[in-house]
PDB file of C-alpha atoms in Angstrom:
ATOM      1  CA  MET I 986     113.817  48.085 175.455  1.00  0.00           C
ATOM      2  CA  VAL I 987     113.967  51.554 173.905  1.00  0.00           C
ATOM      3  CA  SER I 988     114.306  54.115 176.682  1.00  0.00           C
ATOM      4  CA  LYS I 989     112.238  57.266 176.909  1.00  0.00           C
ATOM      5  CA  GLN I 990     115.449  59.231 176.519  1.00  0.00           C
ATOM      6  CA  GLU I 991     115.674  58.051 172.922  1.00  0.00           C
ATOM      7  CA  VAL I 992     112.404  59.740 172.024  1.00  0.00           C
ATOM      8  CA  ARG I 993     112.496  63.406 171.034  1.00  0.00           C
ATOM      9  CA  PRO I 994     111.306  65.476 173.999  1.00  0.00           C
ATOM     10  CA  ASP I 995     108.904  67.569 171.896  1.00  0.00           C
ATOM     11  CA  VAL I 996     107.103  64.531 170.476  1.00  0.00           C
ATOM     12  CA  LYS I 997     104.632  62.496 172.516  1.00  0.00           C
ATOM     13  CA  VAL I 998     105.118  58.880 171.482  1.00  0.00           C
ATOM     14  CA  ARG I 999     102.144  57.188 173.115  1.00  0.00           C
ATOM     15  CA  THR I1000     102.806  53.538 172.378  1.00  0.00           C
ATOM     16  CA  LEU I1001     105.725  51.190 172.708  1.00  0.00           C
ATOM     17  CA  PRO I1002     105.432  50.031 169.054  1.00  0.00           C
ATOM     18  CA  MET I1003     105.859  53.673 167.971  1.00  0.00           C
ATOM     19  CA  GLN I1004     109.011  53.988 170.076  1.00  0.00           C
ATOM     20  CA  VAL I1005     110.505  50.820 168.608  1.00  0.00           C
ATOM     21  CA  ALA I1006     109.466  51.819 165.079  1.00  0.00           C
ATOM     22  CA  SER I1007     111.053  55.264 165.419  1.00  0.00           C
ATOM     23  CA  HIS I1008     114.310  53.647 166.529  1.00  0.00           C
ATOM     24  CA  LEU I1009     114.289  51.261 163.558  1.00  0.00           C
ATOM     25  CA  VAL I1010     113.348  53.947 161.022  1.00  0.00           C
ATOM     26  CA  ARG I1011     116.285  56.084 162.108  1.00  0.00           C
ATOM     27  CA  ARG I1012     118.649  53.109 161.752  1.00  0.00           C
ATOM     28  CA  ILE I1013     117.248  52.156 158.344  1.00  0.00           C
ATOM     29  CA  ALA I1014     117.396  55.754 157.083  1.00  0.00           C
ATOM     30  CA  ALA I1015     120.994  56.001 158.253  1.00  0.00           C
ATOM     31  CA  GLY I1016     121.873  52.881 156.230  1.00  0.00           C
ATOM     32  CA  GLU I1017     122.649  50.795 159.297  1.00  0.00           C
ATOM     33  CA  LEU I1018     120.160  48.056 158.382  1.00  0.00           C
ATOM     34  CA  THR I1019     120.076  46.265 155.039  1.00  0.00           C
ATOM     35  CA  ASP I1020     117.815  43.491 153.776  1.00  0.00           C
ATOM     36  CA  GLU I1021     120.082  40.944 155.406  1.00  0.00           C
ATOM     37  CA  HIS I1022     119.875  42.675 158.774  1.00  0.00           C
ATOM     38  CA  VAL I1023     116.281  43.924 159.005  1.00  0.00           C
ATOM     39  CA  PRO I1024     115.006  42.447 162.277  1.00  0.00           C
ATOM     40  CA  SER I1025     112.195  39.939 162.116  1.00  0.00           C
ATOM     41  CA  GLU I1026     109.300  39.830 164.555  1.00  0.00           C
ATOM     42  CA  LEU I1027     111.322  37.448 166.723  1.00  0.00           C
ATOM     43  CA  ASP I1028     114.441  39.623 166.473  1.00  0.00           C
ATOM     44  CA  ILE I1029     112.477  42.659 167.674  1.00  0.00           C
ATOM     45  CA  THR I1030     111.183  40.796 170.716  1.00  0.00           C
ATOM     46  CA  GLN I1031     114.721  39.743 171.617  1.00  0.00           C
ATOM     47  CA  GLN I1032     116.550  42.999 170.814  1.00  0.00           C
ATOM     48  CA  PHE I1033     114.049  45.332 172.478  1.00  0.00           C
ATOM     49  CA  GLY I1034     112.665  43.063 175.196  1.00  0.00           C
ATOM     50  CA  VAL I1035     109.078  43.477 174.014  1.00  0.00           C
ATOM     51  CA  SER I1036     106.203  41.088 173.398  1.00  0.00           C
ATOM     52  CA  ARG I1037     105.345  39.510 170.065  1.00  0.00           C
ATOM     53  CA  VAL I1038     102.257  41.738 169.933  1.00  0.00           C
ATOM     54  CA  VAL I1039     104.437  44.866 170.201  1.00  0.00           C
ATOM     55  CA  ALA I1040     106.847  43.491 167.590  1.00  0.00           C
ATOM     56  CA  ARG I1041     103.971  42.749 165.221  1.00  0.00           C
ATOM     57  CA  GLU I1042     102.541  46.257 165.633  1.00  0.00           C
ATOM     58  CA  THR I1043     105.998  47.723 165.031  1.00  0.00           C
ATOM     59  CA  LEU I1044     106.244  45.910 161.711  1.00  0.00           C
ATOM     60  CA  LYS I1045     102.762  47.132 160.749  1.00  0.00           C
ATOM     61  CA  ILE I1046     103.942  50.708 161.324  1.00  0.00           C
ATOM     62  CA  LEU I1047     107.016  50.197 159.150  1.00  0.00           C
ATOM     63  CA  SER I1048     104.838  48.610 156.471  1.00  0.00           C
ATOM     64  CA  SER I1049     102.319  51.480 156.601  1.00  0.00           C
ATOM     65  CA  LEU I1050     105.186  53.902 155.899  1.00  0.00           C
ATOM     66  CA  ASP I1051     106.169  51.773 152.863  1.00  0.00           C
ATOM     67  CA  ILE I1052     109.591  51.161 154.402  1.00  0.00           C
ATOM     68  CA  VAL I1053     109.317  47.378 154.535  1.00  0.00           C
ATOM     69  CA  HIS I1054     107.346  44.773 152.661  1.00  0.00           C
ATOM     70  CA  ILE I1055     106.211  41.715 154.585  1.00  0.00           C
ATOM     71  CA  ALA I1056     106.734  38.949 152.038  1.00  0.00           C
ATOM     72  CA  GLN I1057     105.415  35.410 152.027  1.00  0.00           C
ATOM     73  CA  GLY I1058     106.420  33.530 155.133  1.00  0.00           C
ATOM     74  CA  ARG I1059     106.525  36.864 157.040  1.00  0.00           C
ATOM     75  CA  ARG I1060     109.981  37.557 155.618  1.00  0.00           C
ATOM     76  CA  LEU I1061     110.836  41.268 155.748  1.00  0.00           C
ATOM     77  CA  VAL I1062     112.172  43.069 152.692  1.00  0.00           C
ATOM     78  CA  LEU I1063     113.329  46.679 152.691  1.00  0.00           C
ATOM     79  CA  ARG I1064     111.606  48.807 150.075  1.00  0.00           C
ATOM     80  CA  PRO I1065     113.649  51.334 148.065  1.00  0.00           C
ATOM     81  CA  ALA I1066     113.934  54.691 149.822  1.00  0.00           C
ATOM     82  CA  GLU I1067     112.321  56.333 146.775  1.00  0.00           C
ATOM     83  CA  GLU I1068     109.069  54.496 147.600  1.00  0.00           C
ATOM     84  CA  TRP I1069     108.711  55.529 151.248  1.00  0.00           C
ATOM     85  CA  ASP I1070     105.657  57.522 152.253  1.00  0.00           C
ATOM     86  CA  TYR I1071     107.186  60.984 152.426  1.00  0.00           C
ATOM     87  CA  LEU I1072     103.786  62.602 152.900  1.00  0.00           C
ATOM     88  CA  SER I1073     103.490  60.926 156.299  1.00  0.00           C
ATOM     89  CA  PRO I1074     104.031  63.341 159.207  1.00  0.00           C
ATOM     90  CA  GLN I1075     105.367  60.430 161.252  1.00  0.00           C
ATOM     91  CA  LEU I1076     108.118  59.630 158.753  1.00  0.00           C
ATOM     92  CA  LEU I1077     108.970  63.307 158.506  1.00  0.00           C
ATOM     93  CA  GLU I1078     109.434  63.366 162.281  1.00  0.00           C
ATOM     94  CA  TRP I1079     111.727  60.354 162.348  1.00  0.00           C
ATOM     95  CA  LEU I1080     114.028  60.989 159.382  1.00  0.00           C
ATOM     96  CA  PRO I1081     117.533  62.407 159.947  1.00  0.00           C
ATOM     97  CA  GLU I1082     117.926  66.163 159.705  1.00  0.00           C
ATOM     98  CA  ASP I1083     119.821  66.184 156.401  1.00  0.00           C
ATOM     99  CA  GLN I1084     117.183  64.012 154.734  1.00  0.00           C
ATOM    100  CA  VAL I1085     114.386  66.298 155.929  1.00  0.00           C
ATOM    101  CA  THR I1086     116.226  69.332 154.543  1.00  0.00           C
ATOM    102  CA  ALA I1087     116.561  67.613 151.161  1.00  0.00           C
ATOM    103  CA  LEU I1088     112.876  66.654 151.227  1.00  0.00           C
ATOM    104  CA  LEU I1089     111.845  70.243 151.891  1.00  0.00           C
ATOM    105  CA  ARG I1090     113.767  71.416 148.834  1.00  0.00           C
ATOM    106  CA  GLU I1091     112.150  68.701 146.716  1.00  0.00           C
ATOM    107  CA  PHE I1092     108.753  69.699 148.082  1.00  0.00           C
ATOM    108  CA  GLN I1093     109.277  73.325 147.062  1.00  0.00           C
ATOM    109  CA  GLU I1094     110.390  72.173 143.606  1.00  0.00           C
ATOM    110  CA  THR I1095     107.126  70.205 143.387  1.00  0.00           C
ATOM    111  CA  ARG I1096     105.168  73.297 144.382  1.00  0.00           C
ATOM    112  CA  LEU I1097     107.040  75.246 141.707  1.00  0.00           C
ATOM    113  CA  LEU I1098     105.687  72.812 139.117  1.00  0.00           C
ATOM    114  CA  LEU I1099     102.093  73.014 140.373  1.00  0.00           C
ATOM    115  CA  GLU I1100     101.205  76.226 142.129  1.00  0.00           C
ATOM    116  CA  PRO I1101     101.996  78.846 139.466  1.00  0.00           C
ATOM    117  CA  GLU I1102      99.535  77.064 137.174  1.00  0.00           C
ATOM    118  CA  LEU I1103      96.979  76.812 139.964  1.00  0.00           C
ATOM    119  CA  ALA I1104      97.274  80.551 140.536  1.00  0.00           C
ATOM    120  CA  ALA I1105      96.828  81.202 136.819  1.00  0.00           C
ATOM    121  CA  ARG I1106      93.703  79.016 136.736  1.00  0.00           C
ATOM    122  CA  ALA I1107      92.349  80.761 139.834  1.00  0.00           C
ATOM    123  CA  ALA I1108      92.703  84.127 138.086  1.00  0.00           C
ATOM    124  CA  THR I1109      90.232  82.961 135.429  1.00  0.00           C
ATOM    125  CA  MET I1110      87.961  80.667 137.464  1.00  0.00           C
ATOM    126  CA  ILE I1111      87.760  81.917 141.048  1.00  0.00           C
ATOM    127  CA  SER I1112      84.389  82.818 142.536  1.00  0.00           C
ATOM    128  CA  LYS I1113      83.523  85.994 144.386  1.00  0.00           C
ATOM    129  CA  SER I1114      83.165  84.077 147.640  1.00  0.00           C
ATOM    130  CA  SER I1115      86.645  82.584 147.252  1.00  0.00           C
ATOM    131  CA  LEU I1116      88.089  86.012 146.505  1.00  0.00           C
ATOM    132  CA  ARG I1117      86.465  87.298 149.656  1.00  0.00           C
ATOM    133  CA  ARG I1118      88.042  84.469 151.671  1.00  0.00           C
ATOM    134  CA  LEU I1119      91.481  85.178 150.153  1.00  0.00           C
ATOM    135  CA  ASN I1120      91.186  88.826 151.165  1.00  0.00           C
ATOM    136  CA  GLU I1121      90.221  87.826 154.692  1.00  0.00           C
ATOM    137  CA  LEU I1122      93.156  85.422 154.894  1.00  0.00           C
ATOM    138  CA  VAL I1123      95.704  88.031 153.756  1.00  0.00           C
ATOM    139  CA  ASP I1124      94.323  90.494 156.297  1.00  0.00           C
ATOM    140  CA  ARG I1125      94.643  87.770 158.934  1.00  0.00           C
ATOM    141  CA  MET I1126      98.273  87.150 157.911  1.00  0.00           C
ATOM    142  CA  LEU I1127      99.050  90.774 158.626  1.00  0.00           C
ATOM    143  CA  ASP I1128      97.558  90.410 162.105  1.00  0.00           C
ATOM    144  CA  LEU I1129      99.514  87.217 162.816  1.00  0.00           C
ATOM    145  CA  GLU I1130     103.021  88.243 161.797  1.00  0.00           C
ATOM    146  CA  ASN I1131     104.065  87.971 165.435  1.00  0.00           C
ATOM    147  CA  SER I1132     102.406  84.562 165.870  1.00  0.00           C
ATOM    148  CA  PRO I1133     104.297  82.173 163.550  1.00  0.00           C
ATOM    149  CA  GLU I1134     102.392  78.987 164.451  1.00  0.00           C
ATOM    150  CA  ASP I1135      98.979  80.586 163.899  1.00  0.00           C
ATOM    151  CA  TYR I1136     100.317  82.159 160.693  1.00  0.00           C
ATOM    152  CA  LEU I1137     101.076  78.656 159.360  1.00  0.00           C
ATOM    153  CA  GLU I1138      97.423  77.672 159.352  1.00  0.00           C
ATOM    154  CA  VAL I1139      96.338  80.825 157.551  1.00  0.00           C
ATOM    155  CA  ASP I1140      99.147  80.410 155.009  1.00  0.00           C
ATOM    156  CA  HIS I1141      98.000  76.866 154.268  1.00  0.00           C
ATOM    157  CA  ALA I1142      94.372  77.967 153.983  1.00  0.00           C
ATOM    158  CA  PHE I1143      95.378  80.639 151.439  1.00  0.00           C
ATOM    159  CA  HIS I1144      97.088  78.128 149.159  1.00  0.00           C
ATOM    160  CA  MET I1145      94.272  75.617 149.567  1.00  0.00           C
ATOM    161  CA  GLU I1146      91.720  78.267 148.558  1.00  0.00           C
ATOM    162  CA  ILE I1147      93.655  78.911 145.346  1.00  0.00           C
ATOM    163  CA  CYS I1148      93.905  75.186 144.704  1.00  0.00           C
ATOM    164  CA  ARG I1149      90.156  74.706 145.165  1.00  0.00           C
ATOM    165  CA  ALA I1150      89.460  77.435 142.629  1.00  0.00           C
ATOM    166  CA  SER I1151      90.866  75.044 140.004  1.00  0.00           C
ATOM    167  CA  GLN I1152      87.946  72.684 140.780  1.00  0.00           C
ATOM    168  CA  ASN I1153      90.211  69.631 140.661  1.00  0.00           C
ATOM    169  CA  ARG I1154      89.592  67.265 143.561  1.00  0.00           C
ATOM    170  CA  ILE I1155      92.750  65.234 142.964  1.00  0.00           C
ATOM    171  CA  LEU I1156      94.999  68.291 143.192  1.00  0.00           C
ATOM    172  CA  ASP I1157      93.077  69.409 146.250  1.00  0.00           C
ATOM    173  CA  ARG I1158      93.820  66.134 148.043  1.00  0.00           C
ATOM    174  CA  ILE I1159      97.478  66.169 146.966  1.00  0.00           C
ATOM    175  CA  MET I1160      97.907  69.662 148.380  1.00  0.00           C
ATOM    176  CA  TYR I1161      96.102  68.731 151.569  1.00  0.00           C
ATOM    177  CA  ALA I1162      98.176  65.578 152.087  1.00  0.00           C
ATOM    178  CA  ALA I1163     101.363  67.636 151.806  1.00  0.00           C
ATOM    179  CA  ARG I1164     100.341  70.077 154.551  1.00  0.00           C
ATOM    180  CA  TRP I1165     102.924  68.670 156.985  1.00  0.00           C
ATOM    181  CA  LEU I1166     105.733  69.439 154.535  1.00  0.00           C
ATOM    182  CA  LEU I1167     104.293  72.893 153.916  1.00  0.00           C
ATOM    183  CA  ALA I1168     104.239  73.636 157.646  1.00  0.00           C
ATOM    184  CA  THR I1169     107.784  72.356 158.172  1.00  0.00           C
ATOM    185  CA  SER I1170     109.199  74.297 155.222  1.00  0.00           C
ATOM    186  CA  ARG I1171     107.386  77.449 156.339  1.00  0.00           C
ATOM    187  CA  ARG I1172     108.986  77.134 159.784  1.00  0.00           C
ATOM    188  CA  VAL I1173     112.370  77.297 158.040  1.00  0.00           C
ATOM    189  CA  THR I1174     111.545  80.222 155.759  1.00  0.00           C
ATOM    190  CA  ASN I1175     109.940  82.084 158.661  1.00  0.00           C
ATOM    191  CA  GLU I1176     113.347  82.245 160.311  1.00  0.00           C
ATOM    192  CA  GLU I1177     114.513  84.717 157.682  1.00  0.00           C
ATOM    193  CA  PRO I1178     114.715  88.320 158.948  1.00  0.00           C
ATOM    194  CA  HIS I1179     111.232  89.825 158.489  1.00  0.00           C
ATOM    195  CA  GLY I1180     110.192  86.492 156.959  1.00  0.00           C
ATOM    196  CA  LEU I1181     106.512  86.727 157.799  1.00  0.00           C
ATOM    197  CA  ALA I1182     106.187  90.336 156.669  1.00  0.00           C
ATOM    198  CA  ALA I1183     107.754  89.374 153.339  1.00  0.00           C
ATOM    199  CA  ALA I1184     105.415  86.385 153.082  1.00  0.00           C
ATOM    200  CA  THR I1185     102.368  88.575 153.679  1.00  0.00           C
ATOM    201  CA  ALA I1186     103.520  91.014 151.008  1.00  0.00           C
ATOM    202  CA  ILE I1187     103.961  88.365 148.332  1.00  0.00           C
ATOM    203  CA  HIS I1188     100.655  86.694 149.207  1.00  0.00           C
ATOM    204  CA  ARG I1189      98.998  90.060 148.726  1.00  0.00           C
ATOM    205  CA  GLU I1190     100.688  90.358 145.310  1.00  0.00           C
ATOM    206  CA  ILE I1191      99.304  86.956 144.360  1.00  0.00           C
ATOM    207  CA  LEU I1192      95.844  87.985 145.527  1.00  0.00           C
ATOM    208  CA  GLU I1193      95.929  91.238 143.557  1.00  0.00           C
ATOM    209  CA  ALA I1194      96.885  89.399 140.361  1.00  0.00           C
ATOM    210  CA  ILE I1195      94.034  86.916 140.853  1.00  0.00           C
ATOM    211  CA  GLU I1196      91.586  89.714 141.648  1.00  0.00           C
ATOM    212  CA  SER I1197      92.619  91.428 138.410  1.00  0.00           C
ATOM    213  CA  ALA I1198      91.958  88.193 136.476  1.00  0.00           C
ATOM    214  CA  ASP I1199      95.549  88.452 135.231  1.00  0.00           C
ATOM    215  CA  ALA I1200      96.506  84.816 134.781  1.00  0.00           C
ATOM    216  CA  GLU I1201     100.040  85.491 133.567  1.00  0.00           C
ATOM    217  CA  ARG I1202     100.757  87.875 136.430  1.00  0.00           C
ATOM    218  CA  ALA I1203      99.360  85.381 138.956  1.00  0.00           C
ATOM    219  CA  ARG I1204     101.576  82.684 137.466  1.00  0.00           C
ATOM    220  CA  GLN I1205     104.672  84.903 137.643  1.00  0.00           C
ATOM    221  CA  VAL I1206     104.151  86.066 141.222  1.00  0.00           C
ATOM    222  CA  MET I1207     103.455  82.558 142.492  1.00  0.00           C
ATOM    223  CA  HIS I1208     106.558  81.375 140.648  1.00  0.00           C
ATOM    224  CA  LYS I1209     108.562  84.100 142.390  1.00  0.00           C
ATOM    225  CA  HIS I1210     107.137  83.011 145.743  1.00  0.00           C
ATOM    226  CA  MET I1211     108.203  79.403 145.182  1.00  0.00           C
ATOM    227  CA  GLU I1212     111.653  80.396 143.905  1.00  0.00           C
ATOM    228  CA  LEU I1213     112.288  82.534 146.980  1.00  0.00           C
ATOM    229  CA  ASN I1214     111.403  79.612 149.229  1.00  0.00           C
ATOM    230  CA  ILE I1215     113.791  77.332 147.342  1.00  0.00           C
ATOM    231  CA  GLN I1216     116.577  79.899 147.712  1.00  0.00           C
ATOM    232  CA  ILE I1217     116.030  80.161 151.456  1.00  0.00           C
ATOM    233  CA  LEU I1218     116.001  76.385 151.885  1.00  0.00           C
ATOM    234  CA  GLY I1219     119.221  76.172 149.885  1.00  0.00           C
ATOM    235  CA  LYS I1220     121.136  78.482 152.207  1.00  0.00           C
ATOM    236  CA  PRO I1221     123.870  77.054 154.457  1.00  0.00           C
ATOM    237  CA  LYS I1222     122.558  75.072 157.386  1.00  0.00           C
ATOM    238  CA  ARG I1223     121.483  77.136 160.346  1.00  0.00           C
ATOM    239  CA  THR I1224     122.245  76.297 163.930  1.00  0.00           C
ATOM    240  CA  GLY I1225     119.532  74.322 165.657  1.00  0.00           C
ATOM    241  CA  ARG I1226     117.086  71.774 164.297  1.00  0.00           C
ATOM    242  CA  VAL I1227     114.334  71.973 161.733  1.00  0.00           C
ATOM    243  CA  ARG I1228     111.132  72.114 163.754  1.00  0.00           C
ATOM    244  CA  ARG I1229     108.915  69.359 162.415  1.00  0.00           C
ATOM    245  CA  ARG I1230     105.924  69.530 164.735  1.00  0.00           C
ATOM    246  CA  PRO I1231     102.893  68.763 162.530  1.00  0.00           C
ATOM    247  CA  ALA I1232     100.410  71.537 161.926  1.00  0.00           C
ATOM    248  CA  ARG I1233      96.887  71.009 163.170  1.00  0.00           C
ATOM    249  CA  PRO I1234      94.821  69.394 160.386  1.00  0.00           C
TER     250      PRO I1234
END
């Protein structure tokens, strides 16, 4: 049976299937388990000393993360790593450190493709009420520069407000689903000297461009914001771990 010592101390794993699943995900991500060695329901009961019900729930968790496919005859097949559900906060918590770091860079590259255009659209489409909310959020950022965890929520709300100004519900849901990655990447960039003060300043620049209805300026400043994040994430590995505690939804 997986011991409590194997579970990260800052994560409350409430069920035995979650504990077993986290153990298996780490082994799969590390390349220790291939298609020929992925444990079946029976294997899990024998290897971990758990019931068939726990084993079955464990496999459902792995399937929900798109890590395994339960084929006909309940045969397990590993899915390609490219197809895993990287927007899941649970998978983000369980992946090895180096894989999370790579994911955060890819996430910022994705934002670089999307958010400058969203900012440009906001500059031409945003309502007065949304502008008022953006101003309130930037003012709140200034007040929270000594409270990094609270700052995360305001930061996310700022970017979501810009996204909603585009009036595209699909983009809105994509941005919302990626909030765990946003929070985790922000925890890294916040570690920069004066990181939050710099973040507040560039968010204010973005706001001023949108307020001026200057689409090109809004695009450029948001692009600069994303590029700076990518540069920080590309720096040599710091001591300590990436803090992956999910933000409050």
